[in-house]
Coordinates of C-alpha atoms in Angstrom, one line a residue:
M1 CA 67.9 48.8 -83.2
R2 CA 69.3 49.0 -79.7
Y3 CA 72.9 49.3 -81.1
L4 CA 71.9 52.5 -82.9
I5 CA 70.3 54.2 -79.8
V6 CA 72.5 53.0 -76.9
G7 CA 74.3 56.4 -76.8
F8 CA 71.1 58.3 -76.3
V9 CA 69.9 55.8 -73.7
V10 CA 73.0 56.4 -71.6
L11 CA 72.5 60.2 -71.8
I12 CA 68.9 60.1 -70.7
L13 CA 69.7 57.8 -67.8
L14 CA 71.8 60.7 -66.4
I15 CA 68.7 63.0 -66.2
P16 CA 67.0 63.1 -62.8
S17 CA 63.6 61.4 -63.0
G18 CA 60.5 61.9 -61.0
S19 CA 59.2 59.6 -58.2
R20 CA 61.2 56.5 -57.4
L21 CA 58.4 54.7 -55.6
P22 CA 58.0 51.1 -56.6
L23 CA 56.0 50.7 -59.8
A24 CA 52.7 48.8 -60.0
V25 CA 53.4 45.1 -60.7
T26 CA 53.3 43.9 -64.2
P27 CA 50.3 41.5 -64.8
A28 CA 51.4 37.9 -64.4
Y29 CA 49.4 37.0 -67.5
P30 CA 49.0 40.0 -69.8
P31 CA 46.4 39.6 -72.6
P32 CA 47.7 38.2 -75.9
I33 CA 49.3 40.5 -78.4
R34 CA 46.7 41.2 -81.1
L35 CA 47.8 43.6 -83.9
P36 CA 45.3 43.0 -86.7
A37 CA 46.1 46.4 -88.4
C38 CA 49.9 45.7 -88.4
P39 CA 52.0 44.0 -91.2
Q40 CA 52.4 41.1 -88.7
P41 CA 49.2 40.6 -86.7
T42 CA 50.9 38.3 -84.2
V43 CA 54.3 38.8 -82.7
A44 CA 56.2 37.0 -79.9
D45 CA 57.3 39.9 -77.6
V46 CA 57.8 43.6 -77.1
D47 CA 61.0 43.7 -79.2
A48 CA 59.2 42.3 -82.1
M49 CA 56.4 44.9 -81.6
L50 CA 58.8 47.8 -81.6
A51 CA 60.5 46.4 -84.7
L52 CA 57.2 47.1 -86.5
L53 CA 57.3 50.8 -86.0
P54 CA 58.9 51.7 -89.3
Q55 CA 56.0 50.0 -91.2
A56 CA 53.2 50.9 -88.7
G57 CA 50.3 53.1 -89.8
Y58 CA 48.1 54.9 -87.3
D59 CA 45.9 52.0 -86.4
C60 CA 48.8 49.7 -86.0
T61 CA 50.7 52.1 -83.8
E62 CA 47.6 52.4 -81.6
Q63 CA 47.4 48.7 -81.2
I64 CA 51.1 48.4 -80.3
A65 CA 50.5 51.0 -77.6
V66 CA 47.6 49.0 -76.2
A67 CA 49.6 45.8 -76.2
L68 CA 52.6 47.5 -74.7
R69 CA 50.8 48.9 -71.6
P70 CA 50.7 45.8 -69.5
R71 CA 54.3 44.8 -70.6
I72 CA 56.0 48.1 -70.2
E73 CA 59.5 48.3 -68.6
P74 CA 61.8 51.3 -68.2
V75 CA 64.1 50.0 -70.9
Y76 CA 61.3 50.2 -73.5
V77 CA 60.4 53.8 -72.5
Q78 CA 64.1 54.7 -73.0
E79 CA 64.2 52.9 -76.3
L80 CA 61.1 54.9 -77.5
L81 CA 62.6 58.2 -76.4
A82 CA 65.8 57.4 -78.2
I83 CA 64.0 56.5 -81.4
A84 CA 62.1 59.8 -81.3
V85 CA 65.3 61.9 -81.5
E86 CA 67.5 59.6 -83.6
P87 CA 67.7 61.2 -87.1
T88 CA 68.7 57.9 -88.8
F89 CA 65.1 56.7 -88.4
D90 CA 62.5 58.0 -90.8
T91 CA 60.0 60.6 -89.6
R92 CA 57.1 58.2 -89.4
T93 CA 59.0 55.8 -87.1
R94 CA 59.9 58.7 -84.8
R95 CA 56.3 60.0 -84.7
N96 CA 55.1 56.5 -83.9
A97 CA 57.5 56.4 -81.0
L98 CA 56.1 59.7 -79.7
R99 CA 52.5 58.6 -80.1
I100 CA 53.1 55.4 -78.1
L101 CA 54.8 57.4 -75.3
G102 CA 51.7 59.6 -75.2
R103 CA 49.3 56.6 -75.0
L104 CA 51.4 55.2 -72.2
A105 CA 51.2 58.5 -70.4
E106 CA 47.4 58.6 -70.6
S107 CA 47.0 55.1 -69.2
G108 CA 44.6 54.7 -66.3
P109 CA 45.5 55.7 -62.7
V110 CA 47.4 53.3 -60.5
T111 CA 48.8 51.4 -63.6
R112 CA 52.3 50.5 -64.2
A113 CA 52.4 52.4 -67.5
R114 CA 51.1 55.7 -65.9
E115 CA 53.4 55.4 -62.9
L116 CA 56.4 54.7 -65.2
M117 CA 55.7 57.7 -67.4
V118 CA 55.4 59.9 -64.3
Q119 CA 58.8 58.7 -63.2
Q120 CA 60.3 59.4 -66.6
Q121 CA 58.7 62.9 -66.9
S122 CA 62.0 64.8 -67.1
M123 CA 63.3 62.5 -69.8
V124 CA 60.2 62.8 -71.8
Q125 CA 60.1 66.6 -71.5
M126 CA 63.8 66.9 -72.5
T127 CA 63.2 64.7 -75.6
A128 CA 60.1 66.8 -76.7
L129 CA 61.9 70.1 -76.1
T130 CA 64.9 68.9 -78.0
L131 CA 62.6 68.1 -81.0
L132 CA 61.0 71.6 -80.8
E133 CA 64.3 73.3 -80.8
R134 CA 66.0 71.3 -83.5
E135 CA 63.6 69.7 -85.8
R136 CA 61.6 71.1 -88.8
D137 CA 59.2 68.3 -89.7
N138 CA 55.7 69.7 -89.0
F139 CA 54.1 66.4 -88.1
L140 CA 56.9 65.3 -85.7
L141 CA 56.7 68.7 -84.0
Q142 CA 53.0 68.4 -83.6
D143 CA 53.4 65.2 -81.8
A144 CA 56.1 66.7 -79.6
V145 CA 53.7 69.6 -78.7
W146 CA 50.9 67.2 -78.0
L147 CA 53.1 65.2 -75.6
L148 CA 54.0 68.3 -73.6
D149 CA 50.7 70.0 -73.7
S150 CA 48.4 67.0 -73.1
H151 CA 50.4 64.8 -70.8
Y152 CA 53.1 67.0 -69.1
Y153 CA 51.2 70.2 -68.6
P154 CA 52.4 72.7 -67.6
S155 CA 55.8 72.4 -69.2
W156 CA 57.0 75.9 -68.6
V157 CA 60.4 75.2 -70.1
A158 CA 58.8 74.8 -73.5
A159 CA 57.3 78.3 -73.6
P160 CA 60.0 80.0 -75.7
A161 CA 60.1 77.2 -78.2
L162 CA 56.3 77.2 -78.6
E163 CA 56.3 81.0 -79.2
Q164 CA 59.0 80.7 -81.8
I165 CA 57.0 78.1 -83.7
A166 CA 53.6 79.9 -83.3
L167 CA 55.0 83.2 -84.5
G168 CA 57.3 81.8 -87.2
G169 CA 55.9 82.0 -90.7
E170 CA 57.9 79.0 -92.0
Y171 CA 55.8 76.4 -90.2
A172 CA 52.6 74.8 -91.4
P173 CA 49.2 76.3 -90.1
A174 CA 48.2 73.3 -88.1
L175 CA 51.5 73.2 -86.2
R176 CA 51.5 77.0 -85.6
Y177 CA 47.9 76.7 -84.1
R178 CA 48.8 73.8 -81.9
A179 CA 52.0 75.5 -80.7
A180 CA 50.1 78.8 -80.1
R181 CA 47.3 77.0 -78.2
A182 CA 49.8 75.2 -76.0
R183 CA 51.6 78.5 -75.2
A184 CA 48.2 80.1 -74.4
R185 CA 47.3 77.2 -72.1
L186 CA 50.5 77.9 -70.1
I187 CA 49.1 81.4 -69.4
A188 CA 46.0 79.8 -67.8
A189 CA 48.3 78.1 -65.3
E190 CA 50.2 81.2 -64.2
Y191 CA 49.7 82.5 -60.7
G192 CA 48.8 86.1 -60.0
P193 CA 48.7 89.0 -62.6
L194 CA 49.5 88.3 -66.2
R195 CA 53.2 88.1 -66.8
D196 CA 54.8 90.5 -69.2
D197 CA 56.1 87.8 -71.6
S198 CA 52.6 86.3 -71.8
Q199 CA 51.1 89.7 -72.5
R200 CA 53.6 90.3 -75.3
F201 CA 52.8 86.9 -76.8
I202 CA 49.1 87.5 -76.8
V203 CA 49.5 90.9 -78.5
A204 CA 51.8 89.5 -81.1
A205 CA 49.6 86.6 -81.8
L206 CA 46.5 88.8 -82.2
R207 CA 48.4 90.6 -85.0
S208 CA 49.6 87.4 -86.7
A209 CA 48.7 86.8 -90.3
D210 CA 47.8 83.3 -89.5
P211 CA 44.1 82.8 -88.4
G212 CA 45.0 79.8 -86.2
V213 CA 47.5 81.9 -84.2
R214 CA 44.9 84.7 -83.9
T215 CA 42.4 82.1 -82.7
A216 CA 44.7 80.9 -80.0
A217 CA 45.3 84.5 -78.8
A218 CA 41.6 85.2 -78.6
E219 CA 41.0 81.9 -76.7
A220 CA 43.7 82.9 -74.2
I221 CA 42.0 86.2 -73.6
S222 CA 38.6 84.5 -73.1
F223 CA 40.0 82.3 -70.4
L224 CA 42.1 85.0 -68.5
R225 CA 41.1 85.1 -64.8
D226 CA 39.8 88.3 -63.4
D227 CA 43.1 88.8 -61.5
Q228 CA 44.9 88.6 -64.9
L229 CA 42.6 91.2 -66.5
T230 CA 44.0 94.4 -64.9
A231 CA 43.4 96.4 -68.1
R232 CA 40.1 95.1 -69.4
T233 CA 39.3 98.2 -71.5
D234 CA 42.7 98.0 -73.3
W235 CA 42.2 94.3 -74.0
L236 CA 38.7 95.0 -75.4
Q237 CA 40.1 97.7 -77.7
L238 CA 42.8 95.3 -79.0
V239 CA 40.2 92.6 -79.7
E240 CA 37.8 95.0 -81.4
E241 CA 40.6 96.2 -83.6
A242 CA 41.5 92.6 -84.6
L243 CA 37.8 92.0 -85.4
V244 CA 37.7 95.0 -87.7
H245 CA 40.7 93.7 -89.6
E246 CA 39.2 90.2 -90.1
P247 CA 38.3 89.5 -93.8
P248 CA 34.6 89.7 -94.8
L249 CA 32.3 86.8 -93.9
H250 CA 32.1 84.1 -96.6
V251 CA 31.2 80.4 -97.0
A252 CA 34.4 78.4 -97.4
T253 CA 34.8 76.1 -100.4
D254 CA 36.5 72.8 -100.7
S255 CA 39.6 74.1 -102.4
G256 CA 41.5 73.4 -99.2
D257 CA 44.3 75.3 -97.5
P258 CA 47.1 76.0 -100.1
R259 CA 49.7 76.5 -97.4
G260 CA 48.8 73.1 -95.9
A261 CA 49.0 71.5 -99.3
A262 CA 52.4 72.9 -100.0
L263 CA 54.0 72.2 -96.7
L264 CA 52.4 68.9 -95.8
T265 CA 51.6 67.3 -99.1
F266 CA 48.0 66.9 -98.3
L267 CA 45.1 69.2 -97.3
E268 CA 45.1 69.4 -93.5
S269 CA 42.2 70.9 -91.7
T270 CA 43.2 74.1 -89.9
P271 CA 41.5 77.1 -88.3
T272 CA 40.3 79.7 -90.8
T273 CA 39.3 83.3 -90.7
L274 CA 35.8 82.3 -89.4
T275 CA 37.5 80.4 -86.5
A276 CA 39.5 83.5 -85.7
R277 CA 36.4 85.7 -86.0
A278 CA 34.4 83.5 -83.7
A279 CA 37.1 83.3 -81.1
L280 CA 37.5 87.1 -81.2
A281 CA 33.8 87.5 -80.8
R282 CA 33.8 85.2 -77.7
A283 CA 36.7 87.2 -76.3
A284 CA 34.9 90.5 -76.8
D285 CA 31.7 89.1 -75.2
R286 CA 33.8 88.0 -72.2
L287 CA 35.6 91.4 -71.9
A288 CA 32.3 93.2 -72.2
G289 CA 30.8 91.1 -69.4
E290 CA 28.3 89.4 -71.7
T291 CA 29.2 85.7 -71.4
A292 CA 25.7 84.7 -70.6
T293 CA 24.2 86.0 -73.8
V294 CA 27.3 86.1 -76.1
P295 CA 25.6 88.6 -78.5
R296 CA 28.6 89.0 -80.8
L297 CA 29.1 85.3 -81.2
N298 CA 25.4 84.6 -81.8
A299 CA 25.1 87.3 -84.4
L300 CA 28.1 85.8 -86.2
R301 CA 26.6 82.3 -86.1
I302 CA 23.3 83.5 -87.5
A303 CA 24.9 85.5 -90.3
Y304 CA 27.0 82.4 -91.3
E305 CA 24.0 80.1 -91.3
H306 CA 22.1 82.6 -93.4
L307 CA 24.9 82.5 -96.0
A308 CA 25.6 78.7 -95.9
L309 CA 22.1 77.3 -95.3
P310 CA 19.6 79.3 -97.4
L311 CA 17.1 76.5 -97.9
Q312 CA 14.7 75.0 -95.3
H313 CA 12.5 71.9 -95.6
E314 CA 10.2 70.8 -92.8
S315 CA 8.0 67.9 -91.7
A316 CA 6.2 67.2 -88.4
T317 CA 9.4 65.6 -87.0
V318 CA 12.3 67.2 -88.9
V319 CA 13.5 70.7 -89.8
L320 CA 16.3 70.5 -92.4
R321 CA 18.4 73.4 -93.5
T322 CA 20.9 73.1 -96.4
G323 CA 22.7 74.9 -99.2
P324 CA 23.7 76.0 -101.7
A325 CA 20.6 77.8 -103.0
E326 CA 20.5 75.9 -106.3
T327 CA 20.2 72.4 -104.8
S328 CA 16.8 70.6 -105.2
D329 CA 17.2 67.5 -103.2
G330 CA 16.0 68.8 -99.8
D331 CA 12.8 66.9 -99.7
E332 CA 14.7 63.7 -100.5
L333 CA 17.1 64.3 -97.7
L334 CA 14.3 65.1 -95.4
A335 CA 12.6 61.8 -96.2
I336 CA 15.9 59.9 -95.5
V337 CA 16.0 61.4 -92.0
A338 CA 12.4 60.8 -91.2
T339 CA 12.4 57.2 -92.6
T340 CA 15.5 56.3 -90.7
Y341 CA 14.2 57.6 -87.5
A342 CA 11.1 55.4 -87.8
Q343 CA 13.2 52.4 -88.9
A344 CA 15.6 52.7 -86.0
R345 CA 12.7 52.8 -83.6
R346 CA 11.3 49.6 -85.2
F347 CA 14.7 47.8 -84.8
L348 CA 14.5 48.5 -81.0
G349 CA 11.3 46.6 -80.8
S350 CA 9.1 47.4 -77.8
V351 CA 11.7 49.7 -76.4
G352 CA 11.3 51.9 -79.5
E353 CA 7.6 52.4 -78.8
T354 CA 8.0 54.9 -75.9
P355 CA 10.8 57.4 -75.5
I356 CA 12.7 57.8 -72.3
P357 CA 10.8 60.5 -70.3
G358 CA 12.1 63.9 -71.2
E359 CA 14.6 62.7 -73.8
E360 CA 12.8 63.1 -77.1
H361 CA 12.7 66.6 -78.5
L362 CA 11.1 66.9 -81.9
P363 CA 11.4 68.3 -84.4
L364 CA 15.0 67.1 -85.0
Q365 CA 17.1 69.9 -86.4
V366 CA 19.4 68.9 -89.4
L367 CA 22.0 71.2 -90.8
I368 CA 23.6 70.0 -94.1
F369 CA 26.4 72.3 -95.2
P370 CA 27.2 72.9 -98.9
G371 CA 30.7 71.3 -98.6
Q372 CA 33.3 69.8 -96.2
A373 CA 35.1 73.1 -95.8
A374 CA 32.0 75.0 -94.8
Y375 CA 31.0 72.3 -92.4
R376 CA 34.4 72.2 -90.7
D377 CA 34.5 75.9 -90.6
Y378 CA 31.1 76.0 -88.8
M379 CA 31.8 73.1 -86.4
R380 CA 35.2 74.5 -85.4
A381 CA 33.9 78.1 -84.9
F382 CA 30.6 77.4 -83.1
T383 CA 30.6 73.9 -81.5
P384 CA 32.9 72.0 -79.2
F385 CA 33.1 69.0 -81.5
T386 CA 35.9 67.6 -83.7
V387 CA 35.7 68.7 -87.3
D388 CA 37.4 65.8 -89.1
V389 CA 34.4 63.5 -89.1
D390 CA 31.5 63.1 -91.6
G391 CA 28.7 64.1 -89.2
I392 CA 27.7 64.6 -85.6
Y393 CA 24.5 64.4 -83.6
D394 CA 24.5 66.9 -80.7
V395 CA 22.0 65.7 -78.1
Q396 CA 22.2 68.9 -76.1
Q397 CA 21.0 70.9 -79.1
N398 CA 19.0 68.1 -80.7
T399 CA 20.9 68.9 -83.9
L400 CA 22.5 66.7 -86.6
Y401 CA 25.3 68.3 -88.6
S402 CA 26.7 67.0 -91.9
Y403 CA 27.8 68.2 -95.3
R404 CA 27.6 67.5 -99.1
R405 CA 30.7 65.8 -100.4
R406 CA 32.7 64.5 -103.3
D407 CA 33.4 60.8 -103.6
D408 CA 37.1 61.3 -102.9
Q409 CA 36.5 63.1 -99.6
T410 CA 35.2 60.3 -97.5
A411 CA 34.2 56.6 -97.7
N412 CA 30.7 57.5 -96.5
T413 CA 27.9 59.0 -98.6
L414 CA 25.8 61.8 -97.3
A415 CA 22.8 59.4 -97.0
E416 CA 24.9 56.9 -95.0
T417 CA 26.1 59.7 -92.6
L418 CA 22.5 60.9 -92.1
R419 CA 21.3 57.4 -91.3
H420 CA 24.2 56.8 -88.9
E421 CA 23.6 60.0 -87.0
V422 CA 19.9 59.6 -86.9
A423 CA 20.4 56.3 -85.2
H424 CA 22.4 58.1 -82.5
A425 CA 19.4 60.4 -82.1
V426 CA 17.1 57.5 -81.6
T427 CA 19.3 55.6 -79.1
A428 CA 19.7 58.9 -77.1
A429 CA 15.9 59.3 -76.9
Y430 CA 14.8 55.7 -76.5
L431 CA 17.7 53.4 -75.3
F432 CA 20.3 55.0 -73.2
P433 CA 19.0 56.9 -70.1
G434 CA 20.9 60.0 -69.2
Q435 CA 23.3 62.0 -71.4
W436 CA 27.0 61.9 -72.3
H437 CA 28.2 63.8 -69.3
T438 CA 25.7 62.4 -66.8
P439 CA 27.5 60.6 -63.9
G440 CA 27.5 56.9 -64.5
Y441 CA 26.5 57.2 -68.2
H442 CA 29.7 55.5 -69.2
A443 CA 29.8 53.0 -66.4
E444 CA 29.4 50.2 -68.9
P445 CA 31.1 50.4 -72.3
K446 CA 28.3 51.0 -74.9
G447 CA 30.3 51.8 -78.0
W448 CA 29.8 48.4 -79.5
F449 CA 26.0 48.8 -79.5
D450 CA 25.7 52.6 -80.2
E451 CA 28.2 52.6 -83.1
G452 CA 27.3 49.1 -84.4
F453 CA 23.6 50.0 -84.4
A454 CA 24.3 53.2 -86.2
E455 CA 26.4 51.4 -88.9
V456 CA 23.6 48.9 -89.4
L457 CA 21.2 51.8 -90.1
A458 CA 23.7 53.4 -92.3
A459 CA 23.5 50.4 -94.7
Q460 CA 19.7 50.4 -95.0
T461 CA 19.0 51.8 -98.4
K462 CA 15.7 49.9 -98.7
P463 CA 13.8 50.4 -95.4
D464 CA 11.1 47.9 -96.2
A465 CA 13.5 45.1 -97.3
P466 CA 15.2 42.5 -95.1
L467 CA 18.2 43.8 -93.2
Q468 CA 21.0 44.7 -95.6
P469 CA 24.6 44.1 -94.9
H470 CA 27.2 46.8 -95.0
P471 CA 29.4 46.0 -98.0
R472 CA 32.5 47.9 -97.0
H473 CA 32.5 46.6 -93.4
L474 CA 31.8 43.1 -94.6
A475 CA 34.8 43.2 -97.0
T476 CA 37.0 44.6 -94.2
I477 CA 36.0 41.8 -91.8
C478 CA 36.5 39.1 -94.4
A479 CA 39.9 40.4 -95.3
Q480 CA 41.2 40.4 -91.8
P481 CA 43.6 37.6 -90.7
L482 CA 41.9 37.4 -87.3
K483 CA 38.3 37.6 -86.5
P484 CA 37.3 40.2 -83.9
A485 CA 37.5 39.1 -80.3
L486 CA 34.0 39.4 -78.8
A487 CA 35.1 40.2 -75.2
D488 CA 37.5 42.9 -76.4
L489 CA 34.9 44.5 -78.7
V490 CA 32.1 44.8 -76.1
A491 CA 34.6 46.3 -73.6
L492 CA 36.0 48.7 -76.2
R493 CA 36.1 52.4 -75.1
T494 CA 38.8 53.8 -77.4
G495 CA 37.3 55.9 -80.1
Y496 CA 34.0 56.2 -78.2
D497 CA 34.2 57.6 -74.7
Q498 CA 38.0 57.5 -74.7
Y499 CA 40.5 58.9 -77.3
G500 CA 41.5 56.5 -80.1
T501 CA 40.2 54.6 -83.0
F502 CA 37.0 52.6 -82.8
D503 CA 36.5 49.3 -84.6
Y504 CA 33.4 50.2 -86.7
P505 CA 33.5 47.0 -88.9
A506 CA 33.5 44.7 -85.9
A507 CA 30.7 46.6 -84.1
W508 CA 28.6 46.5 -87.3
A509 CA 29.3 42.8 -87.7
L510 CA 28.1 42.1 -84.1
M511 CA 25.0 44.2 -84.3
H512 CA 24.0 42.9 -87.7
F513 CA 24.5 39.4 -86.4
L514 CA 22.3 40.1 -83.4
L515 CA 19.5 41.9 -85.2
A516 CA 19.4 39.6 -88.3
E517 CA 20.2 36.2 -86.8
R518 CA 19.7 36.3 -83.0
P519 CA 16.7 38.7 -82.5
A520 CA 15.9 37.3 -79.1
A521 CA 19.4 38.1 -77.9
A522 CA 19.2 41.5 -79.4
A523 CA 15.9 42.2 -77.7
A524 CA 17.3 41.1 -74.3
L525 CA 20.3 43.3 -74.6
I526 CA 18.2 46.2 -75.8
S527 CA 15.9 45.8 -72.8
A528 CA 18.8 45.6 -70.4
W529 CA 20.2 48.9 -71.8
R530 CA 16.9 50.7 -71.4
N531 CA 16.2 49.3 -68.0
Q532 CA 19.8 50.0 -66.8
T533 CA 20.4 46.3 -65.9
Y534 CA 23.1 45.8 -68.6
H535 CA 26.4 44.7 -67.2
L536 CA 29.4 43.7 -69.3
A537 CA 30.2 40.7 -67.2
N538 CA 26.8 39.2 -68.0
W539 CA 26.9 39.8 -71.7
P540 CA 26.8 36.1 -72.8
T541 CA 24.0 35.1 -70.4
L542 CA 22.0 38.2 -71.3
G543 CA 22.1 37.0 -74.9
G544 CA 21.3 33.4 -74.1
W545 CA 24.8 31.9 -74.4
S546 CA 26.4 29.8 -71.7
D547 CA 29.7 31.6 -71.8
W548 CA 32.0 34.0 -73.8
T549 CA 33.5 31.1 -75.9
S550 CA 30.1 29.8 -77.1
A551 CA 28.9 33.3 -77.9
E552 CA 32.0 34.2 -79.8
S553 CA 32.0 30.9 -81.7
D554 CA 28.4 31.4 -82.7
W555 CA 29.2 34.9 -84.1
H556 CA 32.4 33.8 -85.8
F557 CA 30.5 31.0 -87.5
A558 CA 28.1 33.5 -88.9
I559 CA 30.9 35.7 -90.2
E560 CA 32.5 32.7 -91.9
R561 CA 29.2 32.0 -93.7
W562 CA 28.8 35.6 -94.8
C563 CA 32.3 35.7 -96.2
R564 CA 31.6 32.5 -98.3
L565 CA 28.6 34.0 -100.0

């Protein structure tokens, strides 16, 4: 591999780098390399890890990045940069290299990986810009935009290339939106009045035929500073004209985006006309000085809910809205939500008897959209949450969002998603004091409990029966060459309060083990969370084990027994 890329390494070594202060010291004893999602779950060194990139899927690449952080050296960064621009490698390998570079760049402060990526900033920016100017693969370009926009912001030198992609009709919708949004974010970093080239970009983007590009333009206007809005009336007129030309409001169906299907070989979720309309409404509210009440945005949201959610079912504790109008299972779905709420409280034992003061707000609001496209449309337009998940519980609004689905759209049924999200509502009201953004809320990693508990509830199709296993997670755990490491799992933040992929099967297996086979340990841990006396370092003793080894052995023995049944 190094023979192929030595030429590029020589070139990038000639580029001036950032700070040359000494790097943080590499750990004397880095954690063992664990790559359970990779073709080879154990490898000897970094060279062997990088050799896996051509076969690595998303999860495997994430695990390589984690294992590489404490072992990183300049030569490995240079090798990854060279792979990213080397056309003899396939696109997936090159994308994997870019993703690992991004994960290294987002490492914690005062770490060797972060400091090294700061030193290599000019090299990374040159590599990403080279890709933007020369490549045509949409996914590879998306990763290049992500690297510049998320980790090396503001990269002013990339502005012309981002504009070309955003306004160019030959690119896929998701890439055009990402490029347009990255270009718009550069405007927010400008000093003084709005620059002429930025104004021209916003006007051109507002008139784009692509809804994602129009969305990015409207978002840029919404976040213009007052000193950049020297012609507020003119901007409001432009936005109102764009709103008039938006297509009529309608509920999206699950036919997907044909442009995405043609260009990317699968249906990729991208902004739609509803996204653009909502962004334009926000911009108009901001220009009209009505950001406190956002009347245009609220009117749009209410109109869409009226179209998408015509049916309402209520109980003393739940208000459920759904669609389409011809469905007749609303009472059944209402019962699933109410029953799961009560069952989750029972699983918490005495802690589930009394809510945290001020944290339970009934009735719980539940919105079940008629399809995945309608759900994603709404979530992207009116909430700050990611759209590519099966459901979300918003504690601020006390609202659960999900959708009706086909079997081929997701591994989770609607009932499983409802039970999972209801569990989050219960832990928010009864178990975890504070809220997501409360200072100190994430002082201790809680993903293993919060997500593991939710997955336990998701599997309970018979509320009055003994605790049921989760068949899919059990099969996954039993098929893995390595059992989950307990200490790694309970410290896991990626995919929960940090970006990445969470280990749902392992979290389910631990919580099922605790609730079904070690109820005293479960009760002690639950009490510690509620009383805010939980500390990761004390996990084994809280549960009644002498140390980490004995706790993990006990859990692994149970897994072996489950897998033999």
